[in-house]
């Protein structure tokens, strides 16, 4: 029990390393284009291919990994990310770098899905939501510090140094998983999982037949589209609409990320108190926020304060959406988490595409209304899901023994997923 806290923090460090690997490339694309002799548009595919692979393969990869030891899966995924960063640092061949963007993307959703469930298993039931929030803190810290630090290192110490930093973080997290995670997590708590057994592939896929689940999935897609239709053009909005210089935009981005860390913890506490109301309030809050950002956009001083409020609200999207979807996948939590990772990436893709369309046609000034439209769609999906009543579980299906799994290791959903009622 004494190692539970450090173990959860180690998972958060792993998430930080993965996000730094995934998103850190964004800040160094010009250097990659220059050093590897490719066009900027070609270099941009290093970002796009990662998201596409995550969205397309997440549930299937997690399903295939569900019979393996969680500790081995987590450590193996982090080792792949460390190796990929080392390849980025050493290669001068764009094709090689591109291939090693695809490889870790295959493991990205698997790590997230297994890490969230493992974190819930490492703590008492009433602290499971807080454990998931701690894991998600790695995402916000990655955006706040990992991405800017990668860019800084590339600028001042060279591109290789930036990637060696990513390799080091992932390797450290891998060692932490091997040393701190128990071989046998907490006993099973899911209704369909008996001691020493996991749900069969058929049993996990059975959750896809639930209409309630797909309404939750739709809410996740719309929430992330609402978030990234505007956040994806953060610099564009602040430079063109607010009139901030590039250096001030960089400072605003850093402040945004720092506030996200605090907001993430706040939303975790709110979810523990009342999950359904917090989830319902989140998209409504985003509609109000975007109306405010549209109103104050042209004025630098109010917009500076608005950025801080924006960061606080934005931070809740990850843990709010995951908690909402998880309660409809209580008997297949890892597969449910993989659905969250895949469909949240689909939401990011859709939101970014619509945001880009708005910028190119109407102008950056109208970006907040694109986000507000997605937020209203998310609110409608949440309200419709709540009308269908509390989460229900499928009739237990035949179980298959876990491969090489101790008898006390079984999937467990976050507390928010187990205890919430619509």
Short mmCIF file of N, CA, C and O in Angstrom, two decimals, residues 12 19 60 91 119 126 142 282 329 370 380 410 418-419:
data_model
loop_
_atom_site.label_atom_id
_atom_site.label_comp_id
_atom_site.label_asym_id
_atom_site.label_seq_id
_atom_site.Cartn_x
_atom_site.Cartn_y
_atom_site.Cartn_z
N UNK A 12 1.45 8.52 -14.23
CA UNK A 12 1.30 9.90 -14.70
C UNK A 12 2.55 10.36 -15.43
O UNK A 12 2.47 11.06 -16.45
N UNK A 19 2.76 12.02 -24.04
CA UNK A 19 2.23 13.27 -24.60
C UNK A 19 3.36 14.13 -25.13
O UNK A 19 3.25 14.77 -26.20
N UNK A 60 -8.80 -2.12 -30.96
CA UNK A 60 -8.34 -3.45 -31.36
C UNK A 60 -7.02 -3.80 -30.64
O UNK A 60 -6.85 -4.93 -30.18
N UNK A 91 18.43 9.52 -36.36
CA UNK A 91 18.25 9.38 -37.81
C UNK A 91 18.27 10.72 -38.54
O UNK A 91 17.94 11.76 -37.96
N UNK A 119 -4.54 2.29 -12.44
CA UNK A 119 -4.56 3.31 -11.40
C UNK A 119 -5.77 3.14 -10.48
O UNK A 119 -5.67 3.29 -9.26
N UNK A 126 -13.13 4.37 -3.22
CA UNK A 126 -13.61 5.75 -3.16
C UNK A 126 -12.58 6.75 -3.68
O UNK A 126 -12.90 7.93 -3.86
N UNK A 142 2.20 17.62 -19.60
CA UNK A 142 2.87 17.46 -20.89
C UNK A 142 2.64 18.66 -21.80
O UNK A 142 3.57 19.17 -22.43
N UNK A 282 -20.41 20.66 -17.90
CA UNK A 282 -19.17 20.96 -18.62
C UNK A 282 -19.42 21.56 -20.01
O UNK A 282 -18.88 22.64 -20.32
N UNK A 329 -19.11 1.21 -19.61
CA UNK A 329 -18.24 0.09 -19.98
C UNK A 329 -17.65 -0.54 -18.73
O UNK A 329 -16.49 -0.94 -18.70
N UNK A 370 -17.67 28.09 -33.60
CA UNK A 370 -17.54 26.70 -34.02
C UNK A 370 -17.44 25.79 -32.79
O UNK A 370 -18.10 24.74 -32.71
N UNK A 380 -26.46 18.08 -25.79
CA UNK A 380 -27.65 17.33 -26.22
C UNK A 380 -27.43 15.83 -26.05
O UNK A 380 -28.32 15.11 -25.59
N UNK A 410 -7.49 -8.29 -11.96
CA UNK A 410 -8.65 -8.22 -12.83
C UNK A 410 -8.97 -6.79 -13.10
O UNK A 410 -8.57 -5.90 -12.40
N UNK A 418 -18.18 3.25 -11.47
CA UNK A 418 -18.89 2.25 -10.69
C UNK A 418 -20.06 2.84 -9.93
O UNK A 418 -21.09 2.21 -9.76
N UNK A 419 -19.87 4.06 -9.42
CA UNK A 419 -20.84 4.57 -8.46
C UNK A 419 -21.84 5.55 -9.02
O UNK A 419 -22.81 5.88 -8.39
#
